[in-house]
Coordinates of C-alpha atoms and ligand atoms in Angstrom, one line a residue:
M1 CA 3.9 18.1 -9.2
P2 CA 2.1 17.0 -12.3
D3 CA -1.8 16.6 -12.4
M4 CA -3.3 13.2 -12.4
D5 CA -4.4 13.5 -16.1
T6 CA -0.7 13.9 -17.1
I7 CA 0.4 10.9 -15.1
V8 CA -2.5 8.7 -16.4
S9 CA -1.8 9.5 -20.0
L10 CA 2.0 8.9 -19.7
C11 CA 1.2 5.6 -18.0
K12 CA -1.0 4.5 -20.8
R13 CA 1.2 5.8 -23.6
R14 CA 4.4 4.3 -22.3
G15 CA 2.9 1.1 -20.9
F16 CA 3.2 1.5 -17.2
V17 CA -0.5 1.0 -16.3
F18 CA -3.6 -0.1 -18.5
Q19 CA -7.2 -0.3 -17.5
G20 CA -8.1 -3.8 -16.5
S21 CA -10.0 -5.8 -19.3
E22 CA -9.7 -2.6 -21.5
I23 CA -10.9 -4.4 -24.7
Y24 CA -14.2 -5.1 -23.0
G25 CA -14.6 -1.5 -21.8
G26 CA -12.7 -1.9 -18.5
I27 CA -13.8 -3.0 -15.0
G28 CA -14.0 -0.6 -12.2
G29 CA -11.2 -0.8 -9.6
F30 CA -9.0 -3.2 -11.5
W31 CA -5.8 -2.3 -13.3
D32 CA -3.1 -4.0 -15.4
Y33 CA 0.5 -3.1 -15.3
G34 CA 2.3 -3.1 -18.7
P35 CA 5.9 -3.9 -19.5
L36 CA 7.4 -0.8 -17.7
G37 CA 4.9 -0.9 -14.9
C38 CA 5.5 -4.5 -13.9
E39 CA 9.2 -3.9 -13.8
L40 CA 8.7 -0.9 -11.6
K41 CA 6.5 -2.8 -9.2
R42 CA 8.9 -5.7 -9.1
N43 CA 11.7 -3.4 -8.2
I44 CA 9.6 -1.8 -5.4
R45 CA 8.8 -5.2 -4.0
D46 CA 12.5 -6.2 -4.3
A47 CA 13.7 -3.1 -2.5
W48 CA 11.2 -3.7 0.3
W49 CA 12.1 -7.4 0.6
K50 CA 15.8 -6.6 0.6
A51 CA 15.4 -4.0 3.4
V52 CA 12.9 -5.8 5.5
V53 CA 14.0 -9.5 5.1
R54 CA 17.4 -10.1 3.4
A55 CA 19.4 -7.3 5.0
R56 CA 18.3 -8.4 8.5
D57 CA 19.0 -11.4 10.7
D58 CA 15.6 -11.2 12.5
V59 CA 13.0 -11.4 9.7
V60 CA 11.9 -14.4 7.6
G61 CA 9.4 -14.6 4.8
V62 CA 6.3 -16.6 4.0
D63 CA 4.1 -16.9 1.0
A64 CA 0.6 -18.0 2.1
S65 CA -2.4 -18.9 0.0
I66 CA -4.9 -16.2 -0.8
I67 CA -7.9 -18.3 0.1
M68 CA -7.8 -19.3 3.7
H69 CA -10.2 -21.2 6.1
P70 CA -13.3 -19.0 6.6
R71 CA -12.7 -19.2 10.4
V72 CA -9.6 -17.1 9.9
W73 CA -11.8 -14.1 9.0
E74 CA -14.1 -14.6 11.9
A75 CA -11.1 -14.6 14.3
S76 CA -9.6 -11.6 12.6
G77 CA -12.8 -9.7 12.9
H78 CA -13.3 -9.2 9.2
V79 CA -16.5 -11.2 8.9
G80 CA -18.2 -9.1 11.6
G81 CA -16.5 -5.8 11.2
F82 CA -14.7 -5.1 7.9
Q83 CA -17.2 -2.8 6.5
D84 CA -17.7 0.7 5.1
P85 CA -20.8 2.9 5.2
M86 CA -22.6 2.9 1.9
L87 CA -25.5 5.0 0.6
D88 CA -27.3 5.5 -2.6
C89 CA -28.7 8.6 -4.3
R90 CA -32.5 8.0 -4.9
A91 CA -32.5 10.5 -7.8
C92 CA -29.6 9.3 -10.0
K93 CA -29.0 5.8 -8.4
K94 CA -25.3 6.5 -7.9
R95 CA -23.7 4.7 -4.9
F96 CA -21.2 6.3 -2.5
R97 CA -19.0 5.6 0.5
A98 CA -20.9 7.8 2.9
D99 CA -17.8 8.9 5.0
Q100 CA -16.0 10.0 1.9
L101 CA -19.0 11.8 0.5
C102 CA -19.3 13.8 3.8
E103 CA -15.5 14.4 3.9
D104 CA -15.5 15.8 0.3
Q105 CA -18.1 18.3 1.4
G106 CA -16.4 19.3 4.6
Q107 CA -18.7 17.3 6.8
K108 CA -18.2 14.3 9.1
L109 CA -20.4 11.2 9.1
G110 CA -21.8 10.7 12.6
K111 CA -22.5 7.5 14.6
T112 CA -25.7 6.5 16.4
P113 CA -25.3 6.5 20.2
D114 CA -25.0 2.7 20.3
G115 CA -22.1 3.0 17.8
N116 CA -23.7 0.5 15.4
G117 CA -25.4 2.8 13.0
Y118 CA -24.5 6.0 11.0
V119 CA -26.0 9.5 11.0
L120 CA -25.7 11.6 7.9
P121 CA -25.2 15.3 8.6
P122 CA -27.8 17.6 7.0
G123 CA -27.2 19.2 3.7
V124 CA -25.0 16.4 2.2
Q125 CA -25.6 16.1 -1.5
C126 CA -25.1 13.5 -4.2
S127 CA -21.8 14.6 -5.8
A128 CA -23.0 13.4 -9.2
C129 CA -26.5 15.1 -9.5
G130 CA -26.6 17.4 -6.5
S131 CA -29.8 15.8 -5.0
T132 CA -30.1 15.6 -1.2
D133 CA -32.5 12.6 -1.6
L134 CA -30.0 10.0 -0.2
T135 CA -30.7 6.7 1.5
E136 CA -29.6 6.1 5.1
P137 CA -26.0 4.9 5.2
R138 CA -25.7 1.2 5.8
A139 CA -22.8 -1.1 6.5
F140 CA -21.2 -2.9 3.5
N141 CA -18.8 -5.7 4.0
L142 CA -15.7 -5.3 1.7
M143 CA -14.7 -8.9 1.5
F144 CA -15.1 -10.7 -1.9
E145 CA -16.8 -14.0 -1.5
S146 CA -16.4 -17.2 -3.4
N147 CA -17.1 -20.9 -3.0
T148 CA -14.9 -24.0 -2.8
G149 CA -15.9 -27.2 -4.5
P150 CA -18.9 -27.8 -6.7
V151 CA -21.7 -26.8 -4.3
K152 CA -22.4 -23.2 -3.7
D153 CA -23.8 -23.0 -0.2
D154 CA -23.0 -21.4 3.1
A155 CA -20.7 -24.3 4.1
S156 CA -18.5 -23.8 1.0
R157 CA -18.3 -20.0 1.3
V158 CA -14.7 -18.6 1.3
Y159 CA -13.2 -15.1 1.0
L160 CA -10.5 -13.6 -1.1
R161 CA -8.1 -12.3 1.5
P162 CA -8.6 -8.5 2.3
E163 CA -5.0 -8.3 3.7
T164 CA -2.0 -10.6 3.7
A165 CA -1.4 -10.3 7.5
Q166 CA -3.6 -13.3 8.5
G167 CA -1.4 -15.7 6.5
I168 CA 1.4 -14.6 8.7
F169 CA -0.4 -15.1 12.0
T170 CA -1.7 -18.5 11.0
N171 CA 1.8 -19.6 10.2
F172 CA 3.3 -18.3 13.5
L173 CA 3.6 -21.7 15.0
N174 CA 5.0 -23.3 11.8
V175 CA 7.7 -20.7 11.6
L176 CA 8.6 -21.1 15.3
D177 CA 8.8 -24.9 14.8
T178 CA 10.9 -24.9 11.7
T179 CA 13.4 -22.1 12.1
R180 CA 15.5 -20.7 14.9
V181 CA 13.9 -17.3 15.3
K182 CA 13.8 -15.8 18.7
V183 CA 11.6 -13.0 19.9
P184 CA 12.0 -10.2 18.8
F185 CA 11.6 -11.4 15.2
G186 CA 9.4 -10.7 12.2
I187 CA 7.6 -12.6 9.5
A188 CA 7.1 -10.8 6.2
Q189 CA 4.9 -11.4 3.2
I190 CA 4.2 -9.8 -0.1
G191 CA 1.0 -10.7 -2.0
K192 CA -2.3 -9.7 -3.5
A193 CA -5.2 -8.5 -1.4
F194 CA -8.8 -7.8 -2.5
R195 CA -11.3 -5.4 -1.1
N196 CA -14.7 -4.7 -2.8
E197 CA -14.3 -0.9 -2.3
I198 CA -17.5 1.0 -2.8
N199 CA -15.9 3.8 -4.7
P200 CA -12.5 2.8 -6.2
R201 CA -10.8 6.2 -7.1
N202 CA -7.7 8.2 -7.6
Y203 CA -6.5 5.8 -10.4
T204 CA -4.6 2.9 -8.8
F205 CA -4.6 4.5 -5.3
R206 CA -7.8 2.8 -4.3
S207 CA -8.4 -0.4 -6.2
R208 CA -10.4 -3.6 -5.6
E209 CA -7.4 -5.8 -6.2
F210 CA -4.0 -4.6 -5.0
E211 CA -0.7 -5.8 -3.5
Q212 CA 0.5 -5.5 0.1
M213 CA 3.9 -5.8 1.7
E214 CA 3.3 -6.6 5.4
L215 CA 5.5 -7.4 8.3
E216 CA 4.4 -8.8 11.6
F217 CA 7.2 -8.1 14.1
F218 CA 6.8 -10.2 17.3
I219 CA 8.1 -8.7 20.5
K220 CA 8.1 -9.1 24.2
P221 CA 5.0 -7.5 25.8
G222 CA 6.0 -4.1 27.3
T223 CA 8.5 -3.2 24.5
D224 CA 5.7 -2.1 22.2
A225 CA 6.4 1.6 22.2
Q226 CA 10.1 1.3 21.6
W227 CA 9.6 -1.2 18.7
H228 CA 6.8 0.9 17.2
E229 CA 9.1 4.0 17.2
Y230 CA 11.9 1.9 15.7
W231 CA 9.7 0.7 12.8
V232 CA 8.3 4.1 12.1
R233 CA 11.9 5.4 11.8
E234 CA 13.0 2.5 9.6
R235 CA 10.0 2.7 7.3
M236 CA 10.2 6.5 6.9
A237 CA 13.9 6.2 5.9
W238 CA 13.2 3.4 3.4
Y239 CA 10.9 5.6 1.3
T240 CA 13.8 8.1 0.7
T241 CA 15.8 5.2 -0.8
I242 CA 13.2 4.7 -3.5
G243 CA 13.2 8.4 -4.5
L244 CA 10.4 9.8 -2.4
P245 CA 11.8 13.0 -0.8
A246 CA 11.5 13.6 3.0
H247 CA 9.6 16.9 2.4
R248 CA 6.7 15.1 0.7
L249 CA 6.5 12.3 3.4
H250 CA 4.5 12.8 6.5
Q251 CA 3.3 11.0 9.6
Y252 CA -0.2 10.9 10.8
V253 CA -0.1 10.0 14.4
Y254 CA -3.5 8.5 15.5
P255 CA -5.0 10.2 18.5
N256 CA -6.2 7.8 21.2
E257 CA -9.9 8.0 20.2
E258 CA -9.1 6.8 16.7
L259 CA -7.1 3.8 17.8
A260 CA -8.6 0.3 17.6
H261 CA -9.4 -1.0 21.1
Y262 CA -6.4 -3.4 21.1
A263 CA -3.8 -1.0 19.6
S264 CA -1.5 1.1 21.7
A265 CA -0.1 3.2 18.8
C266 CA -0.6 3.7 15.1
V267 CA 1.2 6.0 12.5
D268 CA 0.3 6.3 8.9
V269 CA 3.0 7.2 6.4
M270 CA 1.5 9.8 4.1
Y271 CA 2.6 11.2 0.8
D272 CA 1.6 14.4 -1.0
F273 CA -0.1 13.0 -4.1
P274 CA -1.5 15.4 -6.7
F275 CA -5.0 14.6 -5.2
G276 CA -3.9 15.4 -1.7
R277 CA -2.0 13.9 1.3
Q278 CA -2.8 10.2 1.5
E279 CA -1.8 7.0 3.2
L280 CA 1.0 4.8 1.8
E281 CA 1.5 2.6 4.8
G282 CA 0.1 2.1 8.3
I283 CA 2.3 1.1 11.2
A284 CA 0.4 -0.2 14.2
A285 CA 1.3 -1.7 17.6
R286 CA -1.5 -4.3 17.9
G287 CA -0.6 -5.9 21.2
D288 CA -1.5 -9.6 21.3
F289 CA -4.9 -9.2 19.6
D290 CA -4.3 -11.3 16.5
L291 CA -2.4 -14.2 18.1
S292 CA -4.9 -14.4 21.0
R293 CA -7.9 -14.3 18.7
H294 CA -6.4 -17.2 16.6
A295 CA -5.6 -19.1 19.8
E296 CA -9.2 -18.7 20.9
F297 CA -10.8 -19.6 17.6
S298 CA -8.3 -22.4 16.6
G299 CA -7.8 -23.9 20.1
K300 CA -4.0 -23.8 19.4
K301 CA -1.8 -22.1 22.0
M302 CA -0.1 -19.2 20.2
E303 CA 2.8 -18.9 22.7
Y304 CA 6.4 -18.4 22.7
F305 CA 8.8 -20.0 25.1
D306 CA 11.7 -17.8 26.1
P307 CA 14.7 -20.1 26.7
E308 CA 16.6 -17.4 28.6
T309 CA 13.9 -16.6 31.1
N310 CA 12.0 -19.9 31.0
E311 CA 8.9 -17.8 30.5
K312 CA 5.9 -18.5 28.2
F313 CA 4.1 -15.6 26.7
V314 CA 1.9 -14.5 23.8
P315 CA 4.1 -12.1 21.9
H316 CA 2.8 -8.6 21.0
V317 CA 3.2 -7.4 17.5
V318 CA 4.1 -4.3 15.5
E319 CA 2.8 -4.3 12.0
P320 CA 4.1 -2.1 9.2
S321 CA 1.6 -2.7 6.3
A322 CA 2.3 -1.0 2.9
G323 CA 0.6 -1.1 -0.5
V324 CA 2.8 -1.7 -3.5
D325 CA 0.4 0.0 -5.9
R326 CA 0.2 3.2 -3.9
I327 CA 3.9 3.3 -3.6
A328 CA 4.3 2.8 -7.3
L329 CA 1.9 5.6 -7.9
A330 CA 3.8 7.9 -5.6
V331 CA 7.1 7.0 -7.3
L332 CA 5.5 7.7 -10.8
C333 CA 4.2 11.1 -9.6
E334 CA 7.5 12.0 -8.0
A335 CA 9.6 11.0 -10.9
Y336 CA 7.7 13.0 -13.5
G337 CA 9.4 16.1 -14.9
E338 CA 9.0 18.4 -18.0
E339 CA 12.0 20.3 -19.1
W340 CA 13.4 22.4 -21.8
V341 CA 16.7 21.1 -23.0
P342 CA 19.2 22.8 -25.4
K343 CA 19.1 21.0 -28.8
G344 CA 21.8 18.3 -28.9
D345 CA 21.7 18.1 -25.1
A346 CA 24.5 20.7 -25.1
G347 CA 24.1 22.4 -21.7
A348 CA 21.9 22.5 -18.8
A349 CA 18.1 21.8 -18.8
R350 CA 15.6 24.4 -17.6
P351 CA 12.2 23.6 -16.0
A352 CA 9.5 23.9 -18.6
E353 CA 7.3 27.0 -17.9
P354 CA 3.8 25.8 -17.1
G355 CA 1.3 26.8 -19.8
A356 CA 4.0 27.8 -22.4
A357 CA 3.1 26.5 -25.8
R358 CA 6.7 25.8 -26.9
P359 CA 10.2 26.1 -25.6
P360 CA 12.4 29.1 -26.6
E361 CA 14.6 29.1 -29.7
G362 CA 17.4 26.5 -29.6
Y363 CA 15.6 24.3 -27.0
E364 CA 13.3 21.3 -27.1
A365 CA 10.9 19.9 -24.6
R366 CA 11.5 16.6 -22.9
T367 CA 9.5 14.5 -20.5
V368 CA 11.8 12.8 -18.0
M369 CA 11.0 10.2 -15.4
R370 CA 13.6 10.6 -12.8
F371 CA 13.3 7.2 -11.1
T372 CA 16.2 6.2 -8.8
P373 CA 18.3 3.5 -10.5
N374 CA 17.1 0.8 -8.0
V375 CA 13.4 1.2 -9.0
A376 CA 13.8 2.3 -12.6
P377 CA 12.1 -0.3 -14.9
I378 CA 15.0 -0.3 -17.4
K379 CA 18.4 0.3 -16.0
A380 CA 20.4 1.2 -19.1
A381 CA 19.8 1.5 -22.9
V382 CA 22.5 0.6 -25.4
F383 CA 22.7 2.3 -28.8
P384 CA 24.9 1.8 -31.8
L385 CA 25.4 5.3 -33.3
L386 CA 24.2 4.1 -36.7
K387 CA 22.2 1.0 -37.6
N388 CA 23.7 0.5 -41.0
K389 CA 27.3 0.0 -39.8
P390 CA 27.6 -3.7 -38.9
E391 CA 30.8 -3.2 -36.7
L392 CA 28.9 -0.7 -34.5
V393 CA 25.8 -2.9 -34.3
E394 CA 27.9 -6.0 -33.5
R395 CA 29.8 -4.2 -30.6
A396 CA 26.5 -2.6 -29.2
R397 CA 24.8 -6.1 -29.3
S398 CA 27.7 -7.7 -27.4
L399 CA 27.7 -4.9 -24.8
Y400 CA 23.9 -5.3 -24.5
D401 CA 24.3 -9.0 -23.9
E402 CA 26.8 -8.4 -21.2
L403 CA 24.7 -5.8 -19.4
K404 CA 21.7 -8.0 -19.4
K405 CA 23.4 -10.0 -16.7
V406 CA 23.3 -7.0 -14.5
G407 CA 19.7 -5.9 -14.9
A408 CA 16.9 -5.0 -17.3
V409 CA 18.6 -3.3 -20.3
F410 CA 17.2 -2.1 -23.6
Y411 CA 18.7 -2.1 -27.1
D412 CA 17.6 0.5 -29.6
Q413 CA 19.1 1.3 -33.0
T414 CA 16.1 3.0 -34.6
G415 CA 16.0 6.8 -35.3
A416 CA 18.4 9.7 -34.6
I417 CA 20.4 9.3 -31.4
G418 CA 18.7 12.4 -29.9
R419 CA 15.3 10.8 -30.3
R420 CA 16.4 7.5 -28.9
Y421 CA 17.7 9.4 -25.7
R422 CA 14.3 11.2 -25.4
R423 CA 12.4 7.9 -25.6
Q424 CA 14.5 6.5 -22.8
D425 CA 14.2 9.7 -20.7
E426 CA 10.4 9.3 -20.8
A427 CA 10.7 5.6 -19.8
G428 CA 12.9 6.7 -16.9
T429 CA 16.1 4.8 -18.0
P430 CA 18.9 6.3 -15.9
F431 CA 21.8 5.5 -18.2
G432 CA 22.5 5.4 -22.0
L433 CA 25.5 3.9 -23.6
T434 CA 26.4 4.7 -27.1
V435 CA 28.8 2.8 -29.3
D436 CA 30.4 5.0 -31.9
F437 CA 33.4 5.1 -34.3
Q438 CA 35.8 5.8 -31.4
T439 CA 34.6 2.6 -29.8
L440 CA 36.0 0.6 -32.7
E441 CA 39.5 2.2 -32.1
D442 CA 39.8 2.1 -28.3
D443 CA 36.7 0.2 -27.0
T444 CA 35.4 3.1 -25.1
V445 CA 31.7 4.1 -25.1
T446 CA 29.8 7.2 -24.1
W447 CA 27.9 6.9 -20.8
R448 CA 25.0 9.3 -20.6
E449 CA 23.2 10.2 -17.4
R450 CA 19.5 10.9 -17.8
D451 CA 19.1 13.7 -15.3
S452 CA 22.2 15.9 -16.1
M453 CA 22.4 14.6 -19.7
R454 CA 26.1 14.7 -19.1
Q455 CA 28.2 12.3 -21.3
T456 CA 31.5 10.8 -20.4
R457 CA 33.7 8.3 -22.1
I458 CA 34.4 5.1 -20.3
P459 CA 36.1 1.8 -21.2
A460 CA 33.3 -0.6 -22.3
A461 CA 34.9 -3.1 -20.0
E462 CA 33.9 -0.9 -17.0
A463 CA 30.2 -0.5 -18.0
A464 CA 28.8 -3.6 -16.3
G465 CA 30.5 -2.8 -13.0
K466 CA 29.5 0.9 -13.1
L467 CA 25.9 -0.1 -13.7
R468 CA 25.9 -2.7 -11.0
D469 CA 27.2 0.0 -8.5
A470 CA 24.5 2.5 -9.6
I471 CA 21.6 0.0 -9.2
G472 CA 22.8 -0.9 -5.7
Ligands
ATP501 P1 -7.6 3.4 3.5 O1 -7.9 4.0 4.8 O2 -6.9 4.2 2.6 O3 -8.7 2.5 2.9 P2 -6.6 1.3 5.2 O4 -6.2 2.1 6.4 O5 -7.9 0.6 5.2 O6 -6.5 2.3 3.9 P3 -4.8 -0.8 5.6 O7 -5.9 -1.8 5.9 O8 -4.0 -0.3 6.7 O9 -5.4 0.3 4.7 O10 -3.9 -1.5 4.5 C1 -2.5 -1.3 4.5 C2 -2.1 -0.7 3.2 O11 -2.6 -1.4 2.1 C3 -2.5 0.7 3.0 O12 -1.6 1.6 3.6 C4 -2.4 0.8 1.4 O13 -1.1 1.1 1.0 C5 -2.9 -0.6 1.0 N1 -4.2 -0.5 0.6 C6 -5.3 -0.7 1.4 N2 -6.5 -0.7 0.7 C7 -6.1 -0.4 -0.6 C8 -6.8 -0.3 -1.9 N3 -8.1 -0.4 -1.9 N4 -6.1 0.0 -3.0 C9 -4.7 0.0 -3.0 N5 -4.0 -0.1 -1.8 C10 -4.7 -0.4 -0.7

């Protein structure tokens, strides 16, 4: 596994991720995705949507607005309870999330007996200057506030949503009224969420603006455990389809004392990042908490009428909630490889020896991003062998135009062919197609696979179909 500095520098150099507002010195906790990064993220979203919505008969989608009625956040509990403990160092004025500061030093932040305050264990130090002169931890609400309309007062206060889920619950009745869904069924949504994190850190892992992919799966009360297990299985399996191997994926099963009072089960899907094992997704059985709270606050009955049993009930819900940015970061870390390859790609690659200054005689170093074809930002690159031979350029161009209909493809005629392969290896492009002199005779092209570097000749007419099959 590469270290984070390696990933960060590759992401900047190749245009996966940039610092937000970089020309103004950046802004903490906000990131921009460049040409390769935005394709990667789009592919992750598409893979999720395909698996969770399109491939199923029992899930539909919504796309709700980011700013919602402020009562939504009272009902959801976010106005009163969506907070992290914050403290300041009196010596250097740095601000920290108190629970993380304690954890980083092998300690655990305590709670006051009434459960409303925090107790800092003795000996905890400022991680910036080492001082133990720290303020008492106090609660800090993570929601960003704004105002609607021209007057900025309490009545016009609104929040940027800290999760997408509430846009699903508030549309529960609309979906029931306008579709033919029957319990059990789900509503899915992908969209931006905002949290004013006290300490954004670990690159894009903890940001202040991020994207969530959430499903609320509505079920008959009493079937919670079985549906929760089902979704944990489904979601774990999905990660392997985007290139995260099972041995780096783990489940954190919440013990009873860590569960929210309304939840009957919760499992976090964890991935072994270079900075440790961290959460990609939470899958919780939340009972009828959300619908019942909205019923109470809105005065609308959030019920389902079961036509088979003639019963009315408030459905329970299982919620798989994943973060696009965290998954993209995991995919970037997993894909990264450094290898020594025989010059001219003739033969098998060897893993680069860590710390070695240069590869042995006859080998050259390559950085290769081994994205699975379904998430790779660019699916294939098309190269004419030489740029000063109009017949080669023309055929390569027409092949490129044809492959564009299948997915994102790249055309490159600049530089030696080996260097062009290397550039695409680093961008993670799984396939390279070269148009050479033989193409002009029999219309075959070479099809190069990024990982094995194996080249085969195939009829150009088969290229689009082969690419389509590989992307899936
Ligand atoms: P954490 O404990 O890491 O703060 P959480 O348990 O508060 O996360 P949830 O509220 O369960 O997170 O949100 C669901 C998903 O949204 C998370 O699994 C994660 O992938 C994503 N997510 C949450 N907060 C952030 C953030 N600040 N930056 C990027 N992604 C986030």
